[in-house]
């Protein structure tokens, strides 16, 4: 367990764990630095801190693409990466400074529920 419930990031992780007990991994990530502010993994070979750094680049590249396409007035709500057996969801906070990285088994988790849980957990980060 790499979080404390005494911080907003840690509380968000705990809220997600309480709502999605079968998740594989979760992290709250600072977009500027790429550092996980809080994280947890139920899967020994899935390191959410390492994934945080790489997924920060995914978010930054999408932001650059939106700028290049002149998509003014738009913001990223979330980014979904569907793998064979996993869903990786990047839910960006309202202020655009952090994102929640969530990994779930695609067969065991409803995507709409996972998105809703992430949105609710992001409210704690305001």
JSON list of C-alpha atoms in Angstrom, two decimals:
[
{"chain": "A", "resi": 1, "resn": "UNK", "atom": "CA", "xyz": [0.00, 0.00, 0.00]},
{"chain": "A", "resi": 2, "resn": "UNK", "atom": "CA", "xyz": [1.65, 3.25, -1.19]},
{"chain": "A", "resi": 3, "resn": "UNK", "atom": "CA", "xyz": [-0.77, 5.81, 0.16]},
{"chain": "A", "resi": 4, "resn": "UNK", "atom": "CA", "xyz": [-2.09, 7.45, 3.29]},
{"chain": "A", "resi": 5, "resn": "UNK", "atom": "CA", "xyz": [-5.76, 8.28, 3.68]},
{"chain": "A", "resi": 6, "resn": "UNK", "atom": "CA", "xyz": [-4.68, 11.55, 5.32]},
{"chain": "A", "resi": 7, "resn": "UNK", "atom": "CA", "xyz": [-4.14, 13.09, 1.86]},
{"chain": "A", "resi": 8, "resn": "UNK", "atom": "CA", "xyz": [-6.73, 13.83, -0.84]},
{"chain": "A", "resi": 9, "resn": "UNK", "atom": "CA", "xyz": [-4.86, 11.51, -3.25]},
{"chain": "A", "resi": 10, "resn": "UNK", "atom": "CA", "xyz": [-4.80, 8.71, -0.68]},
{"chain": "A", "resi": 11, "resn": "UNK", "atom": "CA", "xyz": [-8.47, 9.20, 0.11]},
{"chain": "A", "resi": 12, "resn": "UNK", "atom": "CA", "xyz": [-9.28, 8.97, -3.61]},
{"chain": "A", "resi": 13, "resn": "UNK", "atom": "CA", "xyz": [-7.37, 5.68, -3.86]},
{"chain": "A", "resi": 14, "resn": "UNK", "atom": "CA", "xyz": [-9.19, 4.34, -0.80]},
{"chain": "A", "resi": 15, "resn": "UNK", "atom": "CA", "xyz": [-12.58, 5.38, -2.21]},
{"chain": "A", "resi": 16, "resn": "UNK", "atom": "CA", "xyz": [-11.82, 3.53, -5.45]},
{"chain": "A", "resi": 17, "resn": "UNK", "atom": "CA", "xyz": [-10.68, 0.43, -3.54]},
{"chain": "A", "resi": 18, "resn": "UNK", "atom": "CA", "xyz": [-13.90, 0.51, -1.52]},
{"chain": "A", "resi": 19, "resn": "UNK", "atom": "CA", "xyz": [-16.00, 0.84, -4.69]},
{"chain": "A", "resi": 20, "resn": "UNK", "atom": "CA", "xyz": [-14.06, -1.53, -6.99]},
{"chain": "A", "resi": 21, "resn": "UNK", "atom": "CA", "xyz": [-12.51, -4.19, -4.75]},
{"chain": "A", "resi": 22, "resn": "UNK", "atom": "CA", "xyz": [-11.55, -6.35, -7.74]},
{"chain": "A", "resi": 23, "resn": "UNK", "atom": "CA", "xyz": [-9.43, -3.71, -9.42]},
{"chain": "A", "resi": 24, "resn": "UNK", "atom": "CA", "xyz": [-5.93, -4.60, -10.54]},
{"chain": "A", "resi": 25, "resn": "UNK", "atom": "CA", "xyz": [-4.20, -1.26, -9.83]},
{"chain": "A", "resi": 26, "resn": "UNK", "atom": "CA", "xyz": [-4.88, 2.41, -9.20]},
{"chain": "A", "resi": 27, "resn": "UNK", "atom": "CA", "xyz": [-2.82, 5.59, -8.88]},
{"chain": "A", "resi": 28, "resn": "UNK", "atom": "CA", "xyz": [-3.39, 9.30, -8.54]},
{"chain": "A", "resi": 29, "resn": "UNK", "atom": "CA", "xyz": [-0.81, 11.01, -10.73]},
{"chain": "A", "resi": 30, "resn": "UNK", "atom": "CA", "xyz": [0.57, 14.55, -10.96]},
{"chain": "A", "resi": 31, "resn": "UNK", "atom": "CA", "xyz": [0.62, 15.41, -14.68]},
{"chain": "A", "resi": 32, "resn": "UNK", "atom": "CA", "xyz": [3.47, 17.92, -14.49]},
{"chain": "A", "resi": 33, "resn": "UNK", "atom": "CA", "xyz": [5.94, 15.56, -12.81]},
{"chain": "A", "resi": 34, "resn": "UNK", "atom": "CA", "xyz": [4.54, 12.15, -13.76]},
{"chain": "A", "resi": 35, "resn": "UNK", "atom": "CA", "xyz": [4.83, 11.06, -10.13]},
{"chain": "A", "resi": 36, "resn": "UNK", "atom": "CA", "xyz": [2.22, 8.92, -8.41]},
{"chain": "A", "resi": 37, "resn": "UNK", "atom": "CA", "xyz": [0.88, 10.81, -5.40]},
{"chain": "A", "resi": 38, "resn": "UNK", "atom": "CA", "xyz": [-0.83, 7.67, -4.11]},
{"chain": "A", "resi": 39, "resn": "UNK", "atom": "CA", "xyz": [-1.11, 4.17, -5.52]},
{"chain": "A", "resi": 40, "resn": "UNK", "atom": "CA", "xyz": [-2.15, 0.60, -4.86]},
{"chain": "A", "resi": 41, "resn": "UNK", "atom": "CA", "xyz": [-1.81, -2.66, -6.79]},
{"chain": "A", "resi": 42, "resn": "UNK", "atom": "CA", "xyz": [-3.55, -6.00, -6.30]},
{"chain": "A", "resi": 43, "resn": "UNK", "atom": "CA", "xyz": [-1.37, -7.48, -9.06]},
{"chain": "A", "resi": 44, "resn": "UNK", "atom": "CA", "xyz": [2.28, -8.16, -8.13]},
{"chain": "A", "resi": 45, "resn": "UNK", "atom": "CA", "xyz": [3.68, -7.59, -11.63]},
{"chain": "A", "resi": 46, "resn": "UNK", "atom": "CA", "xyz": [1.74, -4.36, -12.27]},
{"chain": "A", "resi": 47, "resn": "UNK", "atom": "CA", "xyz": [3.60, -1.38, -10.80]},
{"chain": "A", "resi": 48, "resn": "UNK", "atom": "CA", "xyz": [1.31, 1.68, -10.82]},
{"chain": "A", "resi": 49, "resn": "UNK", "atom": "CA", "xyz": [4.21, 4.07, -10.17]},
{"chain": "A", "resi": 50, "resn": "UNK", "atom": "CA", "xyz": [5.99, 2.95, -13.34]},
{"chain": "A", "resi": 51, "resn": "UNK", "atom": "CA", "xyz": [2.73, 3.06, -15.29]},
{"chain": "A", "resi": 52, "resn": "UNK", "atom": "CA", "xyz": [2.08, 6.58, -13.95]},
{"chain": "A", "resi": 53, "resn": "UNK", "atom": "CA", "xyz": [5.22, 7.93, -15.60]},
{"chain": "A", "resi": 54, "resn": "UNK", "atom": "CA", "xyz": [4.46, 6.37, -18.98]},
{"chain": "A", "resi": 55, "resn": "UNK", "atom": "CA", "xyz": [0.78, 7.29, -18.93]},
{"chain": "A", "resi": 56, "resn": "UNK", "atom": "CA", "xyz": [1.66, 10.88, -18.10]},
{"chain": "A", "resi": 57, "resn": "UNK", "atom": "CA", "xyz": [3.30, 10.97, -21.53]},
{"chain": "A", "resi": 58, "resn": "UNK", "atom": "CA", "xyz": [0.07, 9.65, -23.10]},
{"chain": "A", "resi": 59, "resn": "UNK", "atom": "CA", "xyz": [-1.87, 12.52, -21.51]},
{"chain": "A", "resi": 60, "resn": "UNK", "atom": "CA", "xyz": [0.73, 15.14, -22.50]},
{"chain": "A", "resi": 61, "resn": "UNK", "atom": "CA", "xyz": [0.85, 13.90, -26.11]},
{"chain": "A", "resi": 62, "resn": "UNK", "atom": "CA", "xyz": [-2.95, 14.05, -26.39]},
{"chain": "A", "resi": 63, "resn": "UNK", "atom": "CA", "xyz": [-2.88, 17.59, -25.01]},
{"chain": "A", "resi": 64, "resn": "UNK", "atom": "CA", "xyz": [-0.27, 18.52, -27.66]},
{"chain": "A", "resi": 65, "resn": "UNK", "atom": "CA", "xyz": [-2.41, 16.93, -30.38]},
{"chain": "A", "resi": 66, "resn": "UNK", "atom": "CA", "xyz": [-5.44, 18.92, -29.23]},
{"chain": "A", "resi": 67, "resn": "UNK", "atom": "CA", "xyz": [-3.39, 22.13, -29.38]},
{"chain": "A", "resi": 68, "resn": "UNK", "atom": "CA", "xyz": [-2.11, 21.27, -32.87]},
{"chain": "A", "resi": 69, "resn": "UNK", "atom": "CA", "xyz": [-5.68, 20.59, -34.00]},
{"chain": "A", "resi": 70, "resn": "UNK", "atom": "CA", "xyz": [-6.82, 23.88, -32.44]},
{"chain": "A", "resi": 71, "resn": "UNK", "atom": "CA", "xyz": [-9.50, 22.15, -30.39]},
{"chain": "A", "resi": 72, "resn": "UNK", "atom": "CA", "xyz": [-10.23, 25.22, -28.28]},
{"chain": "A", "resi": 73, "resn": "UNK", "atom": "CA", "xyz": [-12.91, 24.89, -25.66]},
{"chain": "A", "resi": 74, "resn": "UNK", "atom": "CA", "xyz": [-12.29, 21.15, -25.36]},
{"chain": "A", "resi": 75, "resn": "UNK", "atom": "CA", "xyz": [-10.68, 19.27, -22.50]},
{"chain": "A", "resi": 76, "resn": "UNK", "atom": "CA", "xyz": [-9.86, 15.64, -21.90]},
{"chain": "A", "resi": 77, "resn": "UNK", "atom": "CA", "xyz": [-12.32, 13.89, -19.60]},
{"chain": "A", "resi": 78, "resn": "UNK", "atom": "CA", "xyz": [-10.73, 10.47, -19.80]},
{"chain": "A", "resi": 79, "resn": "UNK", "atom": "CA", "xyz": [-8.63, 8.23, -22.01]},
{"chain": "A", "resi": 80, "resn": "UNK", "atom": "CA", "xyz": [-9.47, 4.54, -22.36]},
{"chain": "A", "resi": 81, "resn": "UNK", "atom": "CA", "xyz": [-6.91, 1.96, -23.39]},
{"chain": "A", "resi": 82, "resn": "UNK", "atom": "CA", "xyz": [-8.47, -1.44, -24.05]},
{"chain": "A", "resi": 83, "resn": "UNK", "atom": "CA", "xyz": [-6.17, -4.42, -23.88]},
{"chain": "A", "resi": 84, "resn": "UNK", "atom": "CA", "xyz": [-7.06, -8.06, -24.48]},
{"chain": "A", "resi": 85, "resn": "UNK", "atom": "CA", "xyz": [-8.06, -8.69, -20.86]},
{"chain": "A", "resi": 86, "resn": "UNK", "atom": "CA", "xyz": [-7.66, -5.31, -19.19]},
{"chain": "A", "resi": 87, "resn": "UNK", "atom": "CA", "xyz": [-9.08, -1.81, -19.29]},
{"chain": "A", "resi": 88, "resn": "UNK", "atom": "CA", "xyz": [-6.73, 1.06, -18.46]},
{"chain": "A", "resi": 89, "resn": "UNK", "atom": "CA", "xyz": [-8.62, 4.25, -17.70]},
{"chain": "A", "resi": 90, "resn": "UNK", "atom": "CA", "xyz": [-6.97, 7.66, -17.33]},
{"chain": "A", "resi": 91, "resn": "UNK", "atom": "CA", "xyz": [-9.45, 10.10, -15.76]},
{"chain": "A", "resi": 92, "resn": "UNK", "atom": "CA", "xyz": [-8.19, 13.69, -15.80]},
{"chain": "A", "resi": 93, "resn": "UNK", "atom": "CA", "xyz": [-9.26, 16.00, -12.98]},
{"chain": "A", "resi": 94, "resn": "UNK", "atom": "CA", "xyz": [-11.33, 19.10, -13.66]},
{"chain": "A", "resi": 95, "resn": "UNK", "atom": "CA", "xyz": [-8.32, 21.41, -13.19]},
{"chain": "A", "resi": 96, "resn": "UNK", "atom": "CA", "xyz": [-6.19, 19.27, -15.55]},
{"chain": "A", "resi": 97, "resn": "UNK", "atom": "CA", "xyz": [-3.35, 18.91, -13.02]},
{"chain": "A", "resi": 98, "resn": "UNK", "atom": "CA", "xyz": [-3.81, 15.26, -12.04]},
{"chain": "A", "resi": 99, "resn": "UNK", "atom": "CA", "xyz": [-5.28, 12.05, -13.34]},
{"chain": "A", "resi": 100, "resn": "UNK", "atom": "CA", "xyz": [-6.51, 8.84, -11.84]},
{"chain": "A", "resi": 101, "resn": "UNK", "atom": "CA", "xyz": [-5.01, 5.75, -13.45]},
{"chain": "A", "resi": 102, "resn": "UNK", "atom": "CA", "xyz": [-7.22, 2.69, -13.04]},
{"chain": "A", "resi": 103, "resn": "UNK", "atom": "CA", "xyz": [-6.61, -0.87, -14.27]},
{"chain": "A", "resi": 104, "resn": "UNK", "atom": "CA", "xyz": [-9.41, -3.44, -14.15]},
{"chain": "A", "resi": 105, "resn": "UNK", "atom": "CA", "xyz": [-10.10, -6.82, -15.68]},
{"chain": "A", "resi": 106, "resn": "UNK", "atom": "CA", "xyz": [-12.29, -6.20, -18.73]},
{"chain": "A", "resi": 107, "resn": "UNK", "atom": "CA", "xyz": [-14.37, -9.31, -18.09]},
{"chain": "A", "resi": 108, "resn": "UNK", "atom": "CA", "xyz": [-15.11, -8.55, -14.44]},
{"chain": "A", "resi": 109, "resn": "UNK", "atom": "CA", "xyz": [-15.76, -4.81, -14.52]},
{"chain": "A", "resi": 110, "resn": "UNK", "atom": "CA", "xyz": [-18.43, -2.67, -16.12]},
{"chain": "A", "resi": 111, "resn": "UNK", "atom": "CA", "xyz": [-16.75, 0.28, -17.88]},
{"chain": "A", "resi": 112, "resn": "UNK", "atom": "CA", "xyz": [-19.57, 2.70, -17.02]},
{"chain": "A", "resi": 113, "resn": "UNK", "atom": "CA", "xyz": [-19.26, 1.86, -13.33]},
{"chain": "A", "resi": 114, "resn": "UNK", "atom": "CA", "xyz": [-15.46, 2.21, -13.45]},
{"chain": "A", "resi": 115, "resn": "UNK", "atom": "CA", "xyz": [-15.79, 5.64, -15.09]},
{"chain": "A", "resi": 116, "resn": "UNK", "atom": "CA", "xyz": [-18.34, 6.75, -12.51]},
{"chain": "A", "resi": 117, "resn": "UNK", "atom": "CA", "xyz": [-16.13, 5.58, -9.64]},
{"chain": "A", "resi": 118, "resn": "UNK", "atom": "CA", "xyz": [-13.20, 7.54, -11.11]},
{"chain": "A", "resi": 119, "resn": "UNK", "atom": "CA", "xyz": [-15.30, 10.69, -11.50]},
{"chain": "A", "resi": 120, "resn": "UNK", "atom": "CA", "xyz": [-16.45, 10.47, -7.90]},
{"chain": "A", "resi": 121, "resn": "UNK", "atom": "CA", "xyz": [-12.90, 9.89, -6.66]},
{"chain": "A", "resi": 122, "resn": "UNK", "atom": "CA", "xyz": [-11.68, 12.89, -8.68]},
{"chain": "A", "resi": 123, "resn": "UNK", "atom": "CA", "xyz": [-14.08, 15.10, -6.72]},
{"chain": "A", "resi": 124, "resn": "UNK", "atom": "CA", "xyz": [-11.97, 14.47, -3.61]},
{"chain": "A", "resi": 125, "resn": "UNK", "atom": "CA", "xyz": [-8.92, 15.87, -5.44]},
{"chain": "A", "resi": 126, "resn": "UNK", "atom": "CA", "xyz": [-10.40, 19.34, -5.95]}
]
